[in-house]
XYZ file of C-alpha atoms in Angstrom:
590
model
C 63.133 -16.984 -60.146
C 60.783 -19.409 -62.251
C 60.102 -22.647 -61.608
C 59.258 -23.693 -65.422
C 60.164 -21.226 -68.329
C 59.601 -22.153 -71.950
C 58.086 -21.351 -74.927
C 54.834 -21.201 -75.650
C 54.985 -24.177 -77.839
C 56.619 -26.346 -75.483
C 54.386 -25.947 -73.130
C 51.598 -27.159 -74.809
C 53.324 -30.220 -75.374
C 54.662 -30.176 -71.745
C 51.149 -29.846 -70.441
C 49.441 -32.392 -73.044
C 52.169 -35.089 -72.434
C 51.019 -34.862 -68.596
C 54.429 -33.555 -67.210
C 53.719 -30.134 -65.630
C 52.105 -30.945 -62.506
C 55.182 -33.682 -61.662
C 57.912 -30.734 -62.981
C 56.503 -28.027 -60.684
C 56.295 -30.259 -57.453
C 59.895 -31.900 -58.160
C 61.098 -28.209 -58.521
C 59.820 -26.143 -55.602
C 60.902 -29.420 -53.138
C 64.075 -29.494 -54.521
C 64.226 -25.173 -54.400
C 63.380 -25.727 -50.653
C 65.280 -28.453 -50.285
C 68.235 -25.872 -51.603
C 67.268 -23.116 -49.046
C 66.466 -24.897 -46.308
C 62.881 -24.044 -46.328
C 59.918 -25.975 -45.302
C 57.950 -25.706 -48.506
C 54.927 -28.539 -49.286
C 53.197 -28.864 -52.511
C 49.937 -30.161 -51.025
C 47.123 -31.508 -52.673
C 44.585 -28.545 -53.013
C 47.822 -27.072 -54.965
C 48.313 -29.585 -57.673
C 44.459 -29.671 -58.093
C 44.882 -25.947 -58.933
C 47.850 -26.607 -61.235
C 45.816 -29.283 -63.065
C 42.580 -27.214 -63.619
C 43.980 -23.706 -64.033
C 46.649 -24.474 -66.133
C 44.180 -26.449 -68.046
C 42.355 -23.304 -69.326
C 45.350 -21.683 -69.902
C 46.407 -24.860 -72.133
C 42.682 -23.794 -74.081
C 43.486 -20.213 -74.226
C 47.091 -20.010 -75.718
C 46.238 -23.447 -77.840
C 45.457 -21.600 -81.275
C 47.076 -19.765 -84.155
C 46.526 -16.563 -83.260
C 49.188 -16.067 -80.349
C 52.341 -16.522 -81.151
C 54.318 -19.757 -80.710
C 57.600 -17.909 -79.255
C 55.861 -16.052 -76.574
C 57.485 -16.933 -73.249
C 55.515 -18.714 -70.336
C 56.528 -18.281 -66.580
C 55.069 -20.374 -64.023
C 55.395 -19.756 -60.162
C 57.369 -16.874 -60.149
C 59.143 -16.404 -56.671
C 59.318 -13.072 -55.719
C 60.276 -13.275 -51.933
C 61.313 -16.457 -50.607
C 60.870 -15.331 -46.870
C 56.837 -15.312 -47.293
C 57.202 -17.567 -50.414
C 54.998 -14.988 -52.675
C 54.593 -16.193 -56.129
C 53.140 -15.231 -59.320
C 50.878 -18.441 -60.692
C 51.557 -17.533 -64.517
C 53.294 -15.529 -66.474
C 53.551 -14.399 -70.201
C 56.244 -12.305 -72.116
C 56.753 -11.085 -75.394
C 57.178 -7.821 -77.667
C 54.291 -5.378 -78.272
C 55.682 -3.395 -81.735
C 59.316 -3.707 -80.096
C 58.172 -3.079 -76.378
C 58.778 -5.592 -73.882
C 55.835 -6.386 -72.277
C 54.687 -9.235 -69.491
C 51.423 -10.230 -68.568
C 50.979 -11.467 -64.844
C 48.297 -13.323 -64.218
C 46.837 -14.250 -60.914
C 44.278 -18.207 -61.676
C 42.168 -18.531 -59.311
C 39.503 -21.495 -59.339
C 36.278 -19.666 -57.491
C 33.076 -20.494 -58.526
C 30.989 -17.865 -56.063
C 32.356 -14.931 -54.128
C 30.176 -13.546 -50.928
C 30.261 -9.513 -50.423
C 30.731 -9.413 -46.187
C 30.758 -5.899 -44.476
C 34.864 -6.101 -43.840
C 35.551 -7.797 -47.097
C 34.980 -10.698 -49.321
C 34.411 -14.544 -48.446
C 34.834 -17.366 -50.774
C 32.993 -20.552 -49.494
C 34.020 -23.516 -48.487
C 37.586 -22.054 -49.239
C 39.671 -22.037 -45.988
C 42.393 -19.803 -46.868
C 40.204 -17.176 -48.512
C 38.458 -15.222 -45.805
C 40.532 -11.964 -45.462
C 39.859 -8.523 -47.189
C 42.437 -7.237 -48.962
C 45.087 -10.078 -48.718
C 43.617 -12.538 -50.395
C 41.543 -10.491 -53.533
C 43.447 -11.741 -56.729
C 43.538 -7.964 -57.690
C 45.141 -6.900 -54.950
C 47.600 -9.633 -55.141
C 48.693 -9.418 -59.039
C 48.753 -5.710 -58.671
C 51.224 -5.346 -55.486
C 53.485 -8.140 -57.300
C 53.829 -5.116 -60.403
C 54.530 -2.647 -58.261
C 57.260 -5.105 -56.048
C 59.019 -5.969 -59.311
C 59.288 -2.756 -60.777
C 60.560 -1.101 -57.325
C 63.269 -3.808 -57.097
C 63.881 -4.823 -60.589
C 66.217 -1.956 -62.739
C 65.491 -3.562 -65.925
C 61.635 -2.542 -65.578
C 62.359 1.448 -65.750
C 63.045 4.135 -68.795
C 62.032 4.209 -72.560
C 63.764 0.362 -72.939
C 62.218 -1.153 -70.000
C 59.433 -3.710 -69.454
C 55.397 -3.217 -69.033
C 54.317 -5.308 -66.997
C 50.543 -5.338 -66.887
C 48.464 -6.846 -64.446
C 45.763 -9.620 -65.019
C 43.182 -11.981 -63.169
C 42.000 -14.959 -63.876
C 38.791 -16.442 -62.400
C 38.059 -19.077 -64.361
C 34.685 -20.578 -62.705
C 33.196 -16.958 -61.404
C 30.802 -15.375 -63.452
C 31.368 -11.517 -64.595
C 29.166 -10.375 -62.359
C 29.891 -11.380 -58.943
C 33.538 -10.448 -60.023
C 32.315 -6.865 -60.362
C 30.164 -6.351 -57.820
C 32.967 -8.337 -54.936
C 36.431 -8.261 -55.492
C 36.688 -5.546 -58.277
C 34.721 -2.777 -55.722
C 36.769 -3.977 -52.719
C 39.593 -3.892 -54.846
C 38.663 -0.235 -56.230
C 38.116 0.558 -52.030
C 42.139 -1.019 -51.863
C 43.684 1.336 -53.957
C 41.911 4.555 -52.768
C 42.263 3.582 -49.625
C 45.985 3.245 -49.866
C 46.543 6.173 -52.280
C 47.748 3.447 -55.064
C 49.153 5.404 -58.379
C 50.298 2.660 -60.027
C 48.704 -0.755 -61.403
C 45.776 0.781 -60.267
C 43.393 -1.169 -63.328
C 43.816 -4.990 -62.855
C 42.440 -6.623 -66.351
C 40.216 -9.295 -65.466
C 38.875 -12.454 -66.997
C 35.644 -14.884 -66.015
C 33.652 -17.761 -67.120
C 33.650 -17.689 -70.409
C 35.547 -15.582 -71.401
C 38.303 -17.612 -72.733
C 37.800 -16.085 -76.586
C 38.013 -12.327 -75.084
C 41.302 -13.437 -72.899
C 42.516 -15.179 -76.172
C 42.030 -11.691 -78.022
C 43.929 -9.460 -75.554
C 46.943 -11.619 -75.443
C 47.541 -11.603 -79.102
C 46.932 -7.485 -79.417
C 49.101 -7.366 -76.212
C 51.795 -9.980 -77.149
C 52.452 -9.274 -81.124
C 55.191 -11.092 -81.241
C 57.510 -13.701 -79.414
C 60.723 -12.959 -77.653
C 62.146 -15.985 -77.266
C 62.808 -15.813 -73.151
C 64.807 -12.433 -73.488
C 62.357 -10.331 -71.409
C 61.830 -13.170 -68.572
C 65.740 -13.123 -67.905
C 65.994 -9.587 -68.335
C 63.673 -9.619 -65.641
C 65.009 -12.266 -63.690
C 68.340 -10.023 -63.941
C 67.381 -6.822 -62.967
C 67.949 -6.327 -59.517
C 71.771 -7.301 -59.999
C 73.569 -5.624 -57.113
C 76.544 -3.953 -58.728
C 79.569 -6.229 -58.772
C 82.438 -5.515 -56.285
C 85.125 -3.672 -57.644
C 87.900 -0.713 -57.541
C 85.176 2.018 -57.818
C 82.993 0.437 -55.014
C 85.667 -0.583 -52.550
C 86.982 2.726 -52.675
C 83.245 4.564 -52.053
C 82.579 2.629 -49.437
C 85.906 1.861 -47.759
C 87.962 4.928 -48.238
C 85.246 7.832 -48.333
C 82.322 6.280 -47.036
C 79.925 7.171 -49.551
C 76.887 5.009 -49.811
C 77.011 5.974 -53.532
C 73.084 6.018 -54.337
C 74.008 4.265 -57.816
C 75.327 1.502 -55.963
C 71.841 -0.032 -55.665
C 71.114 -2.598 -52.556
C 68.189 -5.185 -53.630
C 65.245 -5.261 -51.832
C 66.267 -7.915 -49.375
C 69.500 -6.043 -48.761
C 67.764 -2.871 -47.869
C 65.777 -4.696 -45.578
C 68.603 -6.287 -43.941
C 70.730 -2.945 -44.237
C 67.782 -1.150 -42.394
C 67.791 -3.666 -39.421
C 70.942 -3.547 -38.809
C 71.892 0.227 -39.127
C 68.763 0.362 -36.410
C 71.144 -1.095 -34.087
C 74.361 0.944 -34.914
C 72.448 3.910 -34.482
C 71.174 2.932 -30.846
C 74.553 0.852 -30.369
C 75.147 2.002 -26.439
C 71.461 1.127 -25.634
C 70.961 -2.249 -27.196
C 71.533 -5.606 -25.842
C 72.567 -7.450 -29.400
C 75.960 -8.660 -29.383
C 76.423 -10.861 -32.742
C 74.196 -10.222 -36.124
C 74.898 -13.441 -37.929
C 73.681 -12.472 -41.704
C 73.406 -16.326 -43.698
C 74.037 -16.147 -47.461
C 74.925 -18.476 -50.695
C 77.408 -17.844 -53.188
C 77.049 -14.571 -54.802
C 73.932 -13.508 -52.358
C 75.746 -9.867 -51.584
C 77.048 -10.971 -48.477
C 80.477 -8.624 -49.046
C 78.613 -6.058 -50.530
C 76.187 -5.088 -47.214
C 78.884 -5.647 -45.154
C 80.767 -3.068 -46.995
C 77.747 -0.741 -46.917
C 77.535 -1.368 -43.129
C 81.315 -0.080 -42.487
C 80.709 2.992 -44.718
C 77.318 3.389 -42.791
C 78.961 3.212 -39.341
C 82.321 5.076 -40.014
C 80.117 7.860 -41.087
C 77.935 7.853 -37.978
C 81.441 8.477 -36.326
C 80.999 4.752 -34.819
C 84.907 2.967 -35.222
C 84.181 0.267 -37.453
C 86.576 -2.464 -39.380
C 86.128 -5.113 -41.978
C 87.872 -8.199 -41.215
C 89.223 -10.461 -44.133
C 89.615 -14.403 -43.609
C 90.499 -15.632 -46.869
C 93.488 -14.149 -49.100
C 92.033 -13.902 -52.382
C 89.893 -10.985 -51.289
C 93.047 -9.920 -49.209
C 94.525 -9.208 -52.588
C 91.757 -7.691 -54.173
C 91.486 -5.376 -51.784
C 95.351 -4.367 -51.431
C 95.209 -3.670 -55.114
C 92.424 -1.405 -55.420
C 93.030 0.358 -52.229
C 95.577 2.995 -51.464
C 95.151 2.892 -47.522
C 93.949 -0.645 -45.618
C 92.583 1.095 -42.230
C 89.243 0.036 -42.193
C 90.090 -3.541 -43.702
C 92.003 -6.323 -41.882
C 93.357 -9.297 -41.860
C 91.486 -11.654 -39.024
C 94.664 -13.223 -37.932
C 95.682 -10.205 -35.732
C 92.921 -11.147 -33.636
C 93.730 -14.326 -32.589
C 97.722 -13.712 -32.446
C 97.804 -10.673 -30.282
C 97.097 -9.965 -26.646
C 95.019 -6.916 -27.154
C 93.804 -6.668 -30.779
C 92.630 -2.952 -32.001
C 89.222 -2.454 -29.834
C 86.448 -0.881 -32.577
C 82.686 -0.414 -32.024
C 81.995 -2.733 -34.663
C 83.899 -5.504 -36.801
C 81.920 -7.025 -39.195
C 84.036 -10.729 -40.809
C 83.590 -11.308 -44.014
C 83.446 -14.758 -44.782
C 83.217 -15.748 -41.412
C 82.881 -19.829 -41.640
C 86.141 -19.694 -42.535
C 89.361 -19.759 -40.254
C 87.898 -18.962 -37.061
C 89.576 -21.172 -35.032
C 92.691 -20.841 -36.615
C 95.967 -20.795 -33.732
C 99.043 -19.401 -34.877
C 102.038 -18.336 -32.988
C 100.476 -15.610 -30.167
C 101.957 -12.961 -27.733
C 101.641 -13.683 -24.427
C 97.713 -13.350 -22.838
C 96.010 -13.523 -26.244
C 92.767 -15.657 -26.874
C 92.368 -18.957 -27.491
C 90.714 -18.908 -30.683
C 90.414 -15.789 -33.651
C 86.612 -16.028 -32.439
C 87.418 -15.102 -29.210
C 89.831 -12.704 -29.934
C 86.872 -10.328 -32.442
C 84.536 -10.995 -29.738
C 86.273 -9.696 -27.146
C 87.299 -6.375 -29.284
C 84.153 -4.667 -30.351
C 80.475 -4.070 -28.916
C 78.868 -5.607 -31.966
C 80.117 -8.655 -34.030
C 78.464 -8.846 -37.954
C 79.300 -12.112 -39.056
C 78.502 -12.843 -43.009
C 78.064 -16.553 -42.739
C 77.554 -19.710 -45.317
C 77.821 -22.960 -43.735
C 77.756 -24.813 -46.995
C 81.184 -22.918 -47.812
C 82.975 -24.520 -44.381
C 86.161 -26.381 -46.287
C 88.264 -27.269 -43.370
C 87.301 -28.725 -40.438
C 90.067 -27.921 -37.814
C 89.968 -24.002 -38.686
C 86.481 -23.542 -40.103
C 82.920 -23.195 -37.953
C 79.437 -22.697 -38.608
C 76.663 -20.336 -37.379
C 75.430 -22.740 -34.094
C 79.383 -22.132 -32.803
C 79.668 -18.512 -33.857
C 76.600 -17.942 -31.349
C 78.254 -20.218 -28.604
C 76.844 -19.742 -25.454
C 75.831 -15.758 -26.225
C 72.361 -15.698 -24.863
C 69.827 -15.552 -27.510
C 68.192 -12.086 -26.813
C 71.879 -10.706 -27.867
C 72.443 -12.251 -31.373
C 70.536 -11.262 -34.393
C 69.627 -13.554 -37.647
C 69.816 -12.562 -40.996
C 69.604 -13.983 -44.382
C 69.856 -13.228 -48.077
C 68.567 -15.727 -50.133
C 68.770 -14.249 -53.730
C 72.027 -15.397 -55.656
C 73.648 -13.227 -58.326
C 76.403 -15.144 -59.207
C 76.044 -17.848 -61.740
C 74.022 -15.500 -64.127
C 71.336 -15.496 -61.256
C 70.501 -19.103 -62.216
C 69.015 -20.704 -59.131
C 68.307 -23.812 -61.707
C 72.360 -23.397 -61.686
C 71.939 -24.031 -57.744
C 69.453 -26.671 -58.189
C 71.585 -28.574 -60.927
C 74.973 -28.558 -58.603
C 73.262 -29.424 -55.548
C 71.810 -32.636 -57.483
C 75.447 -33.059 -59.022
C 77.010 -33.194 -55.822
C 74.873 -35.246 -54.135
C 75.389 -38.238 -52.304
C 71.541 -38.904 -52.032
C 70.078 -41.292 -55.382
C 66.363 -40.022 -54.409
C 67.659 -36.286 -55.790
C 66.636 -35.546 -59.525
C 67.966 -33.167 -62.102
C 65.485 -31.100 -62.953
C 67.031 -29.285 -65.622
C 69.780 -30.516 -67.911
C 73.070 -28.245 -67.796
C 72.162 -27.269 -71.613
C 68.602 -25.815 -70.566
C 69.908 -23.656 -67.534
C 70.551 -19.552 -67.634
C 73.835 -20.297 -66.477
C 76.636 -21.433 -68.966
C 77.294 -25.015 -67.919
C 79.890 -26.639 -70.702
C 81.527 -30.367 -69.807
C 84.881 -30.749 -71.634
C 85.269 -34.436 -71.931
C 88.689 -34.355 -74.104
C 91.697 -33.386 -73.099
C 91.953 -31.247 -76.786
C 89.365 -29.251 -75.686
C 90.224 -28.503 -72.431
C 93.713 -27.272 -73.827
C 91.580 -25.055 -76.227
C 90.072 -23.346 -73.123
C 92.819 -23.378 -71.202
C 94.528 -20.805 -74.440
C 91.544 -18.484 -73.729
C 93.186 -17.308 -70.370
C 90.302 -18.352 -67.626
C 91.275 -19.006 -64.511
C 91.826 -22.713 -63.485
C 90.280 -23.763 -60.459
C 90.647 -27.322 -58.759
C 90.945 -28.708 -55.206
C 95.026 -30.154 -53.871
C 94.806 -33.146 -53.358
C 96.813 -35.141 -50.801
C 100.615 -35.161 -51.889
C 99.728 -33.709 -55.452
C 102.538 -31.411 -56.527
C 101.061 -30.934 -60.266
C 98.181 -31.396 -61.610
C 98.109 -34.186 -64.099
C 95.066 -34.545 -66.632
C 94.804 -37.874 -68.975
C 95.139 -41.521 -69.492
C 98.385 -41.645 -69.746
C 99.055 -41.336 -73.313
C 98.385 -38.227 -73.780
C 98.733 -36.582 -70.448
C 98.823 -32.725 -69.538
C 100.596 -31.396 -66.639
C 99.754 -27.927 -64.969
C 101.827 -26.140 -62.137
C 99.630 -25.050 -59.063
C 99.503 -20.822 -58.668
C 102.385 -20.071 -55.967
C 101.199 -18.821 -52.828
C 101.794 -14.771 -53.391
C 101.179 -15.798 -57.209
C 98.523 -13.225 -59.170
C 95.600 -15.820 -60.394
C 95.864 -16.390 -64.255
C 95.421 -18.829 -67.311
C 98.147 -21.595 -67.545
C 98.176 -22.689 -63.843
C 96.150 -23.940 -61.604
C 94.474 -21.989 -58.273
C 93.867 -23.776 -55.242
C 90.689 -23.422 -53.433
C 92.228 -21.395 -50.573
C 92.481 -18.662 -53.170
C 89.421 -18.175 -54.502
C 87.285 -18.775 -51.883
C 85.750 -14.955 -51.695
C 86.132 -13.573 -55.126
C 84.501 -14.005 -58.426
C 85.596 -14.373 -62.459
C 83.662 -14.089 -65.662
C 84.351 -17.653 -66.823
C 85.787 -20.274 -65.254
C 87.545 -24.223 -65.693
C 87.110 -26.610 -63.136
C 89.367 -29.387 -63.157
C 87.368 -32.082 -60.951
C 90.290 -34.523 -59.569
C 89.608 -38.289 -59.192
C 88.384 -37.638 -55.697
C 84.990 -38.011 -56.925
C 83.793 -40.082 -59.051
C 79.953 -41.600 -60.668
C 79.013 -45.281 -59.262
C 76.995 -46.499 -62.173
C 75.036 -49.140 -60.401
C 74.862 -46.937 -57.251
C 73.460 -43.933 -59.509
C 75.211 -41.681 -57.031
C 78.723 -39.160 -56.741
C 81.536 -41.372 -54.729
C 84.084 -39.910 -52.927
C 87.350 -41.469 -53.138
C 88.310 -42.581 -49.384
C 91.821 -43.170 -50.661
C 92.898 -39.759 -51.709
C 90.701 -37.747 -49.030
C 92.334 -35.936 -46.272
C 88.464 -34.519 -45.226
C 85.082 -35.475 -44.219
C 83.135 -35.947 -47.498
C 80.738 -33.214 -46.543
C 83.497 -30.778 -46.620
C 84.786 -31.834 -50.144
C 81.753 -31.929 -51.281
C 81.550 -27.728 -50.059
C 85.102 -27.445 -51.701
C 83.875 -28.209 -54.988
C 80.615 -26.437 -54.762
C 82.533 -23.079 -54.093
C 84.774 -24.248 -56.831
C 81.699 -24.836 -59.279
C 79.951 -21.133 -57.949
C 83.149 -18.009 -58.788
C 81.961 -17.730 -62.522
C 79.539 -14.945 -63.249
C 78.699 -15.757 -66.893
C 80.275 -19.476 -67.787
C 82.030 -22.339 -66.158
C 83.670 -25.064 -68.239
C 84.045 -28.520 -66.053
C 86.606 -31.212 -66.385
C 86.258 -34.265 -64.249
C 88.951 -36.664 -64.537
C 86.224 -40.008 -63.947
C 84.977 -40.666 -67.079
C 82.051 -41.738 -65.813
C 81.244 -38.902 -64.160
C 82.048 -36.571 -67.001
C 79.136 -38.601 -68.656
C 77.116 -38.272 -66.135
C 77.107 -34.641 -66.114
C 76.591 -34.425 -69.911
C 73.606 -36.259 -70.030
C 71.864 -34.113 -67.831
């Protein structure tokens, strides 16, 4: 994830016409903002920006680098400890994919100590080995290329490891930080990364050289997203379900990301001493896309094979589907329902719920002496509960819950948290994220960062209704929200109007009609059209999304989560359609 990629070029201008500084802060608060993180850009860090990325500006400012080359800055690795590389450069070395990290730091003096290193008058600074710039650029390498496929084999990516001290003279680099550095990696057997190029006062002419005999020639932000997309977890389909579900093989090409595995390990520690420990719920929060279904399918194969009775429950239907077509036998996978219909459900060491915001409260017609609520009814039918949660997907709010209600009144030494952050839906685009979020806003103080034409993701507003028939002949799925009353779904002004049947309930999803968002809640397609209704429109003088209180049968928070689901099943492209003009404009101006 970067919070500014461009060209080299561009970023000259960006930084000479004063508008990096302002970008980087309105990104990483809006980023946090997304994740619910408590991220501040303070002071000392925009000084940094402006200085460091000044000398930067000095070094790639002449002819001799190319004007292609890719620049990164603040490169999130982890957004748990909110690691991040300050600046990053990419481009081809005689065909080779290669990426200079670099690690700025503004240092004028650094003091040997007996433990370590001290920088003075530098607060955060005081610790041996966390805080040596070598240490730091170096463990980011070897993080990205253990969690990042695209890095490995004959056509993968060099990444090559490089700090920048700016104000420090060559000397009291070498004799602090590059011989406690040296002590690091013996210390801690280090094979790789193990020679961290560094760069001092005055040396912008030498740092100047090595990036143009490093970076030969541009690449035009190819290697930056193939390394943004190379920890893709492997998409759900036939092949996996039936690994996991049927023979219970945690294939080893299947590959978990990094914050997966960690998860995955946490929670197999409990399986594994399931009779001894006191937890009672895992609750494991995830976006869109974040591999939710995925670990929860890894934790049923783990458990089933650890002779542990262990069943994957299914709230929504379009997963319901999937899974009844790729799978010969449904015993480990059900349908929640049963749980809150019967008087004694299946009992099973663990049931993990996929999806589990959704339909929890649901009360259909029940035998005799069965629970209140589908909630009660799982909890009372297992020793552990794994719920794969995402508040912001809650659509209905008679049937749906969130995470506070899931834990009840379980005491809080028996539930675990959990949360995947990463996204890999939407072509991984967290700008994707950042753009919808601002889209479907209510709050004016929210900014676009990025225009839809600038983002990873394929973002295309039809504004005609010739071109959305055009699409609509290509076959992708159709995906809007039922209105109140709305038996078709009828597009135009009235002269030239187009009308579209909704998918029937036991319906296969395809081009020509319309899916409800009951359907797709769950599942995922290549490309996508959204067909936003009149329910929301733009308020010109407002400067905000309005929500129709005529045609809404919800709160607006929860049509607001319809339509971001909606806006989030396309892997690779989603074309939108909104019937107000005015917002249709809207979106295509930024």
């Amino acid at each position: 994830m970067f919070s500014y990629m461009r060209s080299k070029k561009q970023f000259l201008k960006d930084f000479e016409n004063g508008d990096l500084v302002e970008w980087l802060e309105r990104f990483i608060n809006s980023y946090a903002s997304l994740l619910d993180k408590k991220w501040e850009v303070s002071a000392g860090e925009k000084a940094s920006w402006v200085n460091s990325l000044a000398y930067m500006y000095i070094v790639l400012n002449h002819n001799s680098i190319p004007d292609d080359l890719t620049v990164g800055l603040e490169m999130i690795l982890n957004t748990d400890n909110y690691r991040r590389v300050d600046f990053v450069l990419s481009g081809l070395h005689d065909k080779k994919k290669t990426v200079m990290l670099f690690e700025l730091k503004q240092w004028s003096s650094v003091n040997n100590t007996k433990d370590g290193f001290k920088v003075p008058f530098v607060k955060e600074a005081k610790k041996y080995p966390k805080d040596n710039p070598l240490v730091q650029v170096s463990d980011y390498c070897r993080d990205i290329e253990k969690n990042n496929n695209n890095v490995h084999g004959k056509n993968g990516i060099e990444l090559i490891p490089c700090a920048y001290l700016h104000n420090l003279n060559r000397d009291n680099m070498e004799s602090t930080l590059q011989e406690k550095y040296q002590e690091y990696v013996k210390k801690n057997n280090i094979q790789k990364y193990t020679k961290v190029k560094t760069y001092c006062c005055g040396e912008i002419n030498r740092l100047r050289k090595d990036i143009s005999r490093t970076l030969t020639k541009g690449d035009k932000g190819q290697v930056l997203r193939l390394l943004k997309q190379g920890n893709v977890t492997s998409k759900m389909d036939e092949n996996m379900a039936r690994d996991l579900v049927l023979n219970h093989n945690r294939n080893e090409l299947i590959k978990l990301r990094h914050e997966q595995k960690e998860v995955f390990k946490s929670i197999t520690g409990i399986i594994d001493a399931l009779d001894e420990s006191q937890i009672e719920k895992v609750i494991i929060e995830g976006g869109p896309g974040s591999g939710k279904t995925v670990l929860g399918l890894f934790l049923l194969a783990y458990a089933r094979e650890h002779n542990k009775t262990a069943r994957f429950l299914l709230t929504n239907k379009g997963p319901k589907k999937q899974f009844e077509k790729w799978l010969d036998s449904l015993d480990a996978i059900e349908w929640v329902f049963d749980y809150g219909k019967k008087a004694e459900p299946v009992k099973s060491d663990i049931l993990i719920i996929d999806e589990s915001h959704r339909n929890l409260l649901k009360k259909d017609k029940k035998e005799e002496g069965a629970p209140d609520t589908i909630l009660q009814g799982v909890q009372n039918s297992c020793k552990l509960a794994i719920f794969l949660v995402d508040n912001r997907q809650m659509i209905q709010e008679s049937l749906d819950v969130d995470k506070k209600y899931i834990v009840g009144d379980t005491p809080t030494d028996k539930v675990m948290f959990e949360s995947l952050v990463s996204q890999f839906r939407c072509n991984q685009d967290d700008g994707y994220l950042s753009w919808l979020d601002c889209m479907l806003s209510e709050d004016i103080s929210k900014k676009f960062i990025l225009r839809h034409t600038e983002l990873d993701f394929g973002v295309e507003v039809i504004s005609s209704i010739e071109a959305l028939k055009k699409c609509i002949s290509k076959g992708y799925p159709i995906l809007s929200y039922k209105e109140k009353n709305q038996d078709k779904v009828v597009v135009g002004n009235g002269q030239n109007n187009l009308e579209l049947d909704w998918t029937a309930r036991d319906e296969d999803i395809s081009g020509g009609k319309v899916t409800n968002i009951y359907d797709v809640q769950g599942i995922e397609f290549e490309q996508t059209i959204v067909i936003v209704g009149n329910i929301l429109s733009f308020d010109k003088s407002a400067n905000r999304v309005v929500i129709n209180s005529e045609l809404k049968a919800k709160k607006d928070d929860l049509i607001l989560n319809i339509y971001r689901v909606l806006l989030t099943r396309a892997t690779e492209k989603c074309y939108i359609y909104c019937e107000d003009e005015e917002l249709s404009k809207h979106l295509k101006n930024n």
